[in-house]
Amino acid sequence: DARVTQTPRHKVTEMGQEVTMRCQPILGHNTVFWYRQTMMQGLELLAYFRNRAPLDDSGMPKDRFSAEMPDATLATLKIQPSEPRDSAVYFCASGLGYTEAFFGQGTRLTVV
Amino acid sequence: EDQVTQSPEALRLQEGESSSLNCSYTVSGLRGLFWYRQDPGKGPEFLFTLYSAGEEKEKERLKATLTKKESFLHITAPKPEDSATYLCAVQAHWVGGYQKVTFGIGTKLQVIP
């Protein structure tokens, strides 16, 4: 049963600390997305990769967020330094080309 | 800028009481409209893709329809297990190198036994 795997599922950290979230996309998928979900804003696109190349990261605060795909089986999202307003659920999703996306279970981040 | 508005924000139905969820959109050239279901504590789960006005798709008690300005998700004789948040998303035609997907806030559906 192919699925997107995200780690960790939950993370509580102190303000100013670095946070790294990891994602293993579905094997064979060539697009990877990072989304942030909050009650007020819903799902917001943070970054988009196709064939491991970043095509859009305009949704990310560039001074503190970074997203990479070191290889086809791993995508990472880093926040440094973290702030309380970064508290949210972060989802990774993967897909084939321009079709529907398959989402992971998410990482619930709490910054205190 | 692409916009997606879903209504109502929340809907409470008795088991067996059919209803519809609405997704209104403004997009510069629609390539596709997606419906997802999201259960608490989980990621969105893909339901349907619609590509052109007049298109309809069905899955069990759900039927999605599309016009030039909105989409409806019809739920026939819902059961408690249909309780979830339903998300609508639109994908524009190729702009600036890729086709961005914009999500609505969602409709939280509760089906009471």
CSV table of C-alpha atoms in Angstrom, one decimal:
chain,number,residue,atom,x,y,z
A,1,ASP,CA,0.0,0.0,0.0
A,2,ALA,CA,1.9,3.0,-1.3
A,3,ARG,CA,1.7,6.1,1.0
A,4,VAL,CA,3.6,9.3,1.8
A,5,THR,CA,5.5,9.0,5.0
A,6,GLN,CA,6.2,12.0,7.2
A,7,THR,CA,8.3,12.2,10.4
A,8,PRO,CA,8.0,13.2,13.1
A,9,ARG,CA,4.2,13.1,13.6
A,10,HIS,CA,4.4,15.5,16.5
A,11,LYS,CA,7.0,18.1,17.5
A,12,VAL,CA,7.1,20.5,20.4
A,13,THR,CA,10.0,22.9,20.4
A,14,GLU,CA,11.1,26.1,22.0
A,15,MET,CA,11.1,29.4,20.1
A,16,GLY,CA,14.4,29.9,18.4
A,17,GLN,CA,15.2,26.2,17.9
A,18,GLU,CA,15.7,24.5,14.5
A,19,VAL,CA,13.0,22.2,13.3
A,20,THR,CA,13.4,19.6,10.5
A,21,MET,CA,10.5,17.7,9.0
A,22,ARG,CA,11.1,14.8,6.7
A,23,CYS,CA,9.0,13.3,4.0
A,24,GLN,CA,9.3,10.1,1.9
A,25,PRO,CA,7.1,10.5,-1.2
A,26,ILE,CA,5.4,7.6,-3.0
A,27,LEU,CA,8.0,5.7,-5.1
A,28,GLY,CA,7.7,6.9,-8.7
A,29,HIS,CA,6.0,10.2,-8.1
A,30,ASN,CA,7.8,13.1,-9.6
A,31,THR,CA,6.1,16.0,-7.8
A,32,VAL,CA,6.4,16.9,-4.1
A,33,PHE,CA,4.5,19.6,-2.2
A,34,TRP,CA,4.8,21.1,1.2
A,35,TYR,CA,1.7,22.6,2.7
A,36,ARG,CA,0.9,24.2,6.0
A,37,GLN,CA,-2.6,24.0,7.5
A,38,THR,CA,-4.1,26.3,10.1
A,39,MET,CA,-7.7,26.8,11.2
A,40,MET,CA,-7.7,30.4,9.9
A,41,GLN,CA,-5.8,30.0,6.6
A,42,GLY,CA,-6.6,26.4,5.6
A,43,LEU,CA,-4.0,24.7,3.4
A,44,GLU,CA,-1.3,27.0,2.1
A,45,LEU,CA,1.4,25.9,-0.4
A,46,LEU,CA,4.9,26.4,0.9
A,47,ALA,CA,7.0,24.7,-1.7
A,48,TYR,CA,6.7,22.6,-4.9
A,49,PHE,CA,9.2,20.3,-6.4
A,50,ARG,CA,9.2,18.6,-9.8
A,51,ASN,CA,11.8,16.0,-10.5
A,52,ARG,CA,13.6,17.2,-7.3
A,53,ALA,CA,13.9,20.8,-8.7
A,54,PRO,CA,12.2,23.5,-6.7
A,55,LEU,CA,9.7,25.3,-9.0
A,56,ASP,CA,7.9,27.4,-6.4
A,57,ASP,CA,8.8,28.4,-2.9
A,58,SER,CA,7.1,31.8,-2.9
A,59,GLY,CA,4.8,30.7,0.0
A,60,MET,CA,7.7,30.3,2.4
A,61,PRO,CA,9.2,33.0,4.6
A,62,LYS,CA,12.7,32.9,3.0
A,63,ASP,CA,14.6,34.1,6.0
A,64,ARG,CA,13.6,31.2,8.2
A,65,PHE,CA,12.2,28.4,6.0
A,66,SER,CA,14.1,26.1,3.6
A,67,ALA,CA,13.0,23.1,1.6
A,68,GLU,CA,15.2,20.6,-0.2
A,69,MET,CA,15.1,17.2,-2.0
A,70,PRO,CA,18.5,15.6,-1.5
A,71,ASP,CA,17.3,12.6,-3.4
A,72,ALA,CA,14.1,11.2,-4.9
A,73,THR,CA,13.1,9.4,-1.7
A,74,LEU,CA,13.5,12.3,0.7
A,75,ALA,CA,12.2,15.8,1.0
A,76,THR,CA,12.9,18.1,4.0
A,77,LEU,CA,11.5,21.2,5.4
A,78,LYS,CA,13.5,23.2,7.9
A,79,ILE,CA,12.6,26.1,10.0
A,80,GLN,CA,15.4,28.1,11.7
A,81,PRO,CA,14.8,29.9,14.0
A,82,SER,CA,11.3,28.7,14.8
A,83,GLU,CA,8.6,31.1,16.1
A,84,PRO,CA,5.3,30.5,17.9
A,85,ARG,CA,3.4,31.7,14.7
A,86,ASP,CA,4.9,28.7,12.9
A,87,SER,CA,2.7,26.4,15.0
A,88,ALA,CA,0.6,24.4,12.5
A,89,VAL,CA,0.2,21.1,10.8
A,90,TYR,CA,2.7,20.6,8.0
A,91,PHE,CA,1.8,18.2,5.2
A,92,CYS,CA,3.9,16.7,2.5
A,93,ALA,CA,2.2,15.4,-0.6
A,94,SER,CA,3.4,13.7,-3.8
A,95,GLY,CA,1.9,13.1,-7.2
A,96,LEU,CA,2.5,12.4,-10.9
A,97,GLY,CA,2.8,15.5,-13.1
A,98,TYR,CA,-0.3,17.6,-12.9
A,99,THR,CA,-2.8,15.1,-11.4
A,100,GLU,CA,-4.1,14.8,-7.9
A,101,ALA,CA,-1.8,14.8,-4.9
A,102,PHE,CA,-1.5,12.1,-2.2
A,103,PHE,CA,-0.9,13.5,1.3
A,104,GLY,CA,1.0,12.2,4.3
A,105,GLN,CA,-0.3,12.2,7.8
A,106,GLY,CA,1.3,15.5,8.6
A,107,THR,CA,3.6,16.8,11.3
A,108,ARG,CA,1.9,18.8,14.1
A,109,LEU,CA,4.3,21.5,15.1
A,110,THR,CA,4.0,23.4,18.4
A,111,VAL,CA,6.5,26.2,19.1
A,112,VAL,CA,6.4,27.5,22.7
B,1,GLU,CA,-5.3,35.6,-7.9
B,2,ASP,CA,-7.1,32.3,-7.8
B,3,GLN,CA,-9.8,32.1,-5.2
B,4,VAL,CA,-11.8,29.2,-3.8
B,5,THR,CA,-14.8,29.7,-1.5
B,6,GLN,CA,-16.6,26.8,0.2
B,7,SER,CA,-20.0,26.9,1.8
B,8,PRO,CA,-21.4,26.2,4.3
B,9,GLU,CA,-18.4,26.2,6.7
B,10,ALA,CA,-20.2,23.5,8.7
B,11,LEU,CA,-23.1,21.3,8.0
B,12,ARG,CA,-24.9,19.0,10.4
B,13,LEU,CA,-27.2,16.3,8.9
B,14,GLN,CA,-29.3,13.5,10.2
B,15,GLU,CA,-28.3,10.1,8.8
B,16,GLY,CA,-30.1,9.6,5.5
B,17,GLU,CA,-30.7,13.4,5.0
B,18,SER,CA,-29.2,14.2,1.6
B,19,SER,CA,-27.6,17.6,0.9
B,20,SER,CA,-25.0,19.4,-1.1
B,21,LEU,CA,-21.7,21.3,-0.5
B,22,ASN,CA,-20.7,24.2,-2.6
B,23,CYS,CA,-17.4,25.3,-4.0
B,24,SER,CA,-17.3,28.6,-5.9
B,25,TYR,CA,-14.1,29.5,-7.7
B,26,THR,CA,-12.3,32.3,-9.6
B,27,VAL,CA,-9.4,31.1,-11.6
B,28,SER,CA,-7.5,32.3,-14.7
B,29,GLY,CA,-8.2,29.2,-16.8
B,30,LEU,CA,-9.3,26.1,-15.0
B,31,ARG,CA,-7.4,23.0,-15.7
B,32,GLY,CA,-8.9,20.8,-13.0
B,33,LEU,CA,-11.0,20.9,-9.8
B,34,PHE,CA,-10.3,18.5,-7.0
B,35,TRP,CA,-12.4,17.3,-4.1
B,36,TYR,CA,-10.6,15.8,-1.0
B,37,ARG,CA,-11.9,14.4,2.2
B,38,GLN,CA,-10.0,15.0,5.5
B,39,ASP,CA,-10.6,13.1,8.7
B,40,PRO,CA,-9.4,14.6,12.0
B,41,GLY,CA,-5.7,14.2,12.5
B,42,LYS,CA,-5.1,12.9,9.0
B,43,GLY,CA,-4.0,14.2,5.7
B,44,PRO,CA,-6.5,15.0,2.9
B,45,GLU,CA,-7.6,12.0,0.9
B,46,PHE,CA,-8.3,12.4,-2.8
B,47,LEU,CA,-11.9,11.9,-4.0
B,48,PHE,CA,-12.5,13.3,-7.5
B,49,THR,CA,-11.0,15.4,-10.3
B,50,LEU,CA,-13.3,17.3,-12.6
B,51,TYR,CA,-12.0,19.0,-15.8
B,52,SER,CA,-14.8,20.6,-17.7
B,53,ALA,CA,-18.3,22.2,-17.1
B,54,GLY,CA,-21.0,19.5,-17.2
B,55,GLU,CA,-18.7,16.8,-16.0
B,56,GLU,CA,-20.0,14.5,-13.1
B,57,LYS,CA,-18.3,11.8,-11.1
B,58,GLU,CA,-19.6,9.5,-8.5
B,59,LYS,CA,-18.3,7.4,-5.7
B,60,GLU,CA,-20.6,5.5,-3.4
B,61,ARG,CA,-22.9,8.2,-1.8
B,62,LEU,CA,-20.9,11.1,-3.3
B,63,LYS,CA,-21.4,12.8,-6.6
B,64,ALA,CA,-19.4,15.8,-7.7
B,65,THR,CA,-20.6,18.2,-10.5
B,66,LEU,CA,-18.9,21.1,-12.2
B,67,THR,CA,-20.1,24.4,-13.8
B,68,LYS,CA,-18.1,27.3,-15.1
B,69,LYS,CA,-18.2,29.0,-11.7
B,70,GLU,CA,-18.8,26.4,-9.1
B,71,SER,CA,-18.8,22.7,-8.1
B,72,PHE,CA,-21.2,20.8,-5.9
B,73,LEU,CA,-20.5,17.7,-3.9
B,74,HIS,CA,-23.9,16.0,-3.4
B,75,ILE,CA,-24.2,13.5,-0.6
B,76,THR,CA,-27.0,11.1,-0.9
B,77,ALA,CA,-28.4,9.3,2.2
B,78,PRO,CA,-25.3,10.0,4.3
B,79,LYS,CA,-24.0,7.8,7.0
B,80,PRO,CA,-22.1,8.7,10.2
B,81,GLU,CA,-18.9,7.5,8.5
B,82,ASP,CA,-19.2,10.3,6.0
B,83,SER,CA,-18.5,12.8,8.7
B,84,ALA,CA,-15.3,14.7,7.7
B,85,THR,CA,-14.1,18.0,6.3
B,86,TYR,CA,-14.5,18.2,2.6
B,87,LEU,CA,-11.9,20.3,0.7
B,88,CYS,CA,-12.2,21.7,-2.7
B,89,ALA,CA,-9.1,22.8,-4.7
B,90,VAL,CA,-8.6,24.4,-8.2
B,91,GLN,CA,-5.7,24.0,-10.5
B,92,ALA,CA,-5.0,26.8,-13.1
B,93,HIS,CA,-3.6,26.3,-16.5
B,94,TRP,CA,0.1,26.5,-16.9
B,95,VAL,CA,1.3,29.9,-15.5
B,96,GLY,CA,4.9,30.8,-14.7
B,97,GLY,CA,6.2,27.3,-15.1
B,98,TYR,CA,3.7,25.1,-13.3
B,99,GLN,CA,0.1,24.7,-12.4
B,100,LYS,CA,-0.6,25.9,-8.8
B,101,VAL,CA,-3.3,24.3,-6.8
B,102,THR,CA,-5.4,26.6,-4.5
B,103,PHE,CA,-7.4,25.1,-1.7
B,104,GLY,CA,-10.6,26.3,0.0
B,105,ILE,CA,-11.0,26.3,3.7
B,106,GLY,CA,-13.4,23.3,3.6
B,107,THR,CA,-16.8,22.3,4.8
B,108,LYS,CA,-17.0,20.3,8.0
B,109,LEU,CA,-19.7,17.7,7.7
B,110,GLN,CA,-21.2,16.0,10.7
B,111,VAL,CA,-23.7,13.1,10.2
B,112,ILE,CA,-25.7,12.2,13.2
B,113,PRO,CA,-27.1,8.7,13.7
